[in-house]
C-alpha positions as MATLAB code, in Angstrom:
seq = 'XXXXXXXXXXXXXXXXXXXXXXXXXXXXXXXXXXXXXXXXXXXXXXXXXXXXXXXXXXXXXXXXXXXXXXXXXXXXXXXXXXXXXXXXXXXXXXXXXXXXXXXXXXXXXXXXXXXXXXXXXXXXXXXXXXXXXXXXXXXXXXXXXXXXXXXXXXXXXXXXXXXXXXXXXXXXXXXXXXXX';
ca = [
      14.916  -33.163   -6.702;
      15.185  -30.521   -9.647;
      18.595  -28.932  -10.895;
      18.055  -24.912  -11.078;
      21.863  -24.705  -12.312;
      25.031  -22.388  -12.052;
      23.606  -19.981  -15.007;
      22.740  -16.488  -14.012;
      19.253  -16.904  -15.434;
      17.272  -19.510  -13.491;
      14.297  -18.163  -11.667;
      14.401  -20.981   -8.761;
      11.497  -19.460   -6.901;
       9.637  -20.070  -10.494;
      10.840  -24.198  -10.667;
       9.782  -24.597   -7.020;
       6.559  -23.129   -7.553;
       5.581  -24.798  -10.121;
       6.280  -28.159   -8.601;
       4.702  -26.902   -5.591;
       1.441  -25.874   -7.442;
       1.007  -29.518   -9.069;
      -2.012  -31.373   -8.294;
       0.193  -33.969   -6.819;
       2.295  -32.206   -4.316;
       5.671  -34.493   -3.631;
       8.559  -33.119   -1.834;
      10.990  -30.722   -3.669;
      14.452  -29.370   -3.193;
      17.069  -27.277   -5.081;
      19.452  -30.109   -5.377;
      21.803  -28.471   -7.505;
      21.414  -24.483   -7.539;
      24.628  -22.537   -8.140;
      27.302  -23.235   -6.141;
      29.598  -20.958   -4.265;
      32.682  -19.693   -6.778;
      31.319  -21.681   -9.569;
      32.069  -20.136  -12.349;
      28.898  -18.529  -14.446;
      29.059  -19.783  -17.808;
      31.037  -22.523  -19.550;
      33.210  -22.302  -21.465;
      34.777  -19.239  -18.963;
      34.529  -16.155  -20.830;
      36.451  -14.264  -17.661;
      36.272  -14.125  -14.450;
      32.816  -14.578  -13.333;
      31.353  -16.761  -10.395;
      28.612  -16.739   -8.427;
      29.236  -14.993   -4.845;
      27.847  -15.171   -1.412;
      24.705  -13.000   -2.086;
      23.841  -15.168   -5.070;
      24.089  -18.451   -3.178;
      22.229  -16.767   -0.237;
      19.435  -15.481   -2.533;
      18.962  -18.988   -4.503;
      18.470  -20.631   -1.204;
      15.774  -18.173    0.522;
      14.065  -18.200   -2.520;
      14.147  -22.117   -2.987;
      12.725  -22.753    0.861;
      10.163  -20.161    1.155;
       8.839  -20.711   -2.696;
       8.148  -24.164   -0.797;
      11.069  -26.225   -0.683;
      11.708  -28.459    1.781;
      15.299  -28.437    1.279;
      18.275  -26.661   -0.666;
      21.827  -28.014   -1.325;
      24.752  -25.502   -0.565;
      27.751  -26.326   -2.744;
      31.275  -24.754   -3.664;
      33.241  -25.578   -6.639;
      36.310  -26.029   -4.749;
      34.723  -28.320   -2.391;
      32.764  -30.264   -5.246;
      35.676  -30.792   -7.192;
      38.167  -31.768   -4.480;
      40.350  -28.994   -5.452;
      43.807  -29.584   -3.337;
      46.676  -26.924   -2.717;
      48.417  -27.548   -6.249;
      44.878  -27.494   -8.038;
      44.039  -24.359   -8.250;
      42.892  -22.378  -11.528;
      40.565  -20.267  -13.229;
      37.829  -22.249  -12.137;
      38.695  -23.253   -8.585;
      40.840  -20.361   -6.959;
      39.929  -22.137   -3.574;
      41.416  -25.274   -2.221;
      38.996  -27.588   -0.987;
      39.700  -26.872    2.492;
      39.786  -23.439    2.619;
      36.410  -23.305    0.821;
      34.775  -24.809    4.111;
      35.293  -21.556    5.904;
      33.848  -19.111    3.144;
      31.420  -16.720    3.779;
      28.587  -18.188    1.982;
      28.555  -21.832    3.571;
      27.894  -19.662    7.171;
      25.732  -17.937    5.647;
      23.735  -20.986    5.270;
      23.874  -21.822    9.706;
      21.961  -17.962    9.177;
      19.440  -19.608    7.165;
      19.098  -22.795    9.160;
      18.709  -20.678   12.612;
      15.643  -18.865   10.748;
      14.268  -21.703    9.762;
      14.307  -23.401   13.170;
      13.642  -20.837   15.211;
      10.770  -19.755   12.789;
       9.551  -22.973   12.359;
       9.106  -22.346    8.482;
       9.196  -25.597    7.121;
       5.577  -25.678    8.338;
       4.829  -22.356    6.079;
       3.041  -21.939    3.126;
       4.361  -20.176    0.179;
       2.596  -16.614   -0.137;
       4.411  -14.606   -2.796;
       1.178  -13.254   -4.327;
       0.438  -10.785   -1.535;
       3.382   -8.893   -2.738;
       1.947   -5.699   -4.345;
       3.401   -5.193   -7.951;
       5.230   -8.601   -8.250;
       4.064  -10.281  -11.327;
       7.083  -12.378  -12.503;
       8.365   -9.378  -14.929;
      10.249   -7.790  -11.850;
      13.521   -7.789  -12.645;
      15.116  -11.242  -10.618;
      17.422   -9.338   -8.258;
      13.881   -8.069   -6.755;
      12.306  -10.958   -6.665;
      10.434  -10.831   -2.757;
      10.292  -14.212   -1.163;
       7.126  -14.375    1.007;
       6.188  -17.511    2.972;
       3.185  -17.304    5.426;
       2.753  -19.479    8.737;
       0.092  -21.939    8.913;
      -1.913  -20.573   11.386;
      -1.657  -16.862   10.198;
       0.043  -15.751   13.120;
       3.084  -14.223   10.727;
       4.786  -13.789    7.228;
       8.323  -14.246    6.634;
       9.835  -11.915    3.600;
      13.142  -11.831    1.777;
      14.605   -9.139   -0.435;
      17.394   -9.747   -1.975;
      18.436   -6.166   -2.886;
      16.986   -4.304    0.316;
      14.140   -1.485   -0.253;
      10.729   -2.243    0.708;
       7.468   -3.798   -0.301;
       4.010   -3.631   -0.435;
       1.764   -6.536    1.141;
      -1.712   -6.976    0.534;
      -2.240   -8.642    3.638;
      -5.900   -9.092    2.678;
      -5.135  -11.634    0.731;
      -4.534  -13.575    3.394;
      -6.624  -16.350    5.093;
      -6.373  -14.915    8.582;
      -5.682  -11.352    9.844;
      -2.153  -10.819   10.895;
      -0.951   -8.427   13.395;
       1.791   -6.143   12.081;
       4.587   -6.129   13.692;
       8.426   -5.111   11.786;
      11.015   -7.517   12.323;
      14.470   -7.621   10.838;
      16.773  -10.734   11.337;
];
């Protein structure tokens, strides 16, 4: 398990990697990326917490860097936080936090997976064209590859496009654009 944190600068597609690349390949997961409404530095300099887009990025990037799992936390919920609780750093009770947007954005995630079967894909992000780790993070592309070749799954964070140098790969692909 490794600990990417609730800081605005970890590069969790960059931890996973590298465990992924070791010689002795064990199981990884994201066991404690940032969480829903945590806040984003400590002590609180004002209101800042990490949303639903960077809870939803941190996990893409964790599984198809070549994860095999990612934990999806909220401060409220981590903390317990009841009714009378509340404050600057838990504005959530516990219970509402268990409807918030990013914990179903995770069933989103799980339904790819499944359906995709990408826990049996291999991580490909250097087929992205122009990606060489000084990109800035919000454009980081996620690229995992099936197995057999048969298709690549992407993520971008921000939208736009990429480039693919889909000769890099180990078997041809058909092309085919699919958006989820």
């Amino acid at each position: 398990m490794l600990q990417s944190g609730h800081g605005l600068l970890p590069k969790n597609y960059e931890i996973v990697a590298k465990e992924y690349e070791n010689p002795h390949v064990r199981p990884v997961w994201d066991g404690e990326p940032a969480y829903e409404m945590m806040i984003t530095t400590f002590p609180p300099v004002d209101e800042s917490y990490h949303g639903t887009w960077m809870v939803r990025r941190r996990a893409y990037w964790s599984l198809l860097a070549g994860s095999f799992g990612h934990t999806y936390g909220h401060a409220s919920v981590w903390c317990s936080i009841g009714e009378k609780e509340r404050g600057i750093m838990t504005k959530y009770s516990w219970y509402e936090a268990l409807q918030s947007e990013g914990s179903g954005q995770m069933k989103y995630l799980r339904e790819i997976m499944e359906d995709l079967r990408l826990m049996t894909c291999l991580p490909a992000s250097g087929i992205v064209d122009g990606q060489d780790g000084s990109e800035e993070m919000n454009r980081h592309v996620a690229v995992s590859e099936d197995a057999e070749g048969r298709f690549l799954c992407a993520y971008l964070p921000s939208g736009g496009s990429a480039a693919f140098a889909l000769k890099k790969l180990p078997a041809p692909l058909t092309l085919q654009e699919d958006c989820l």
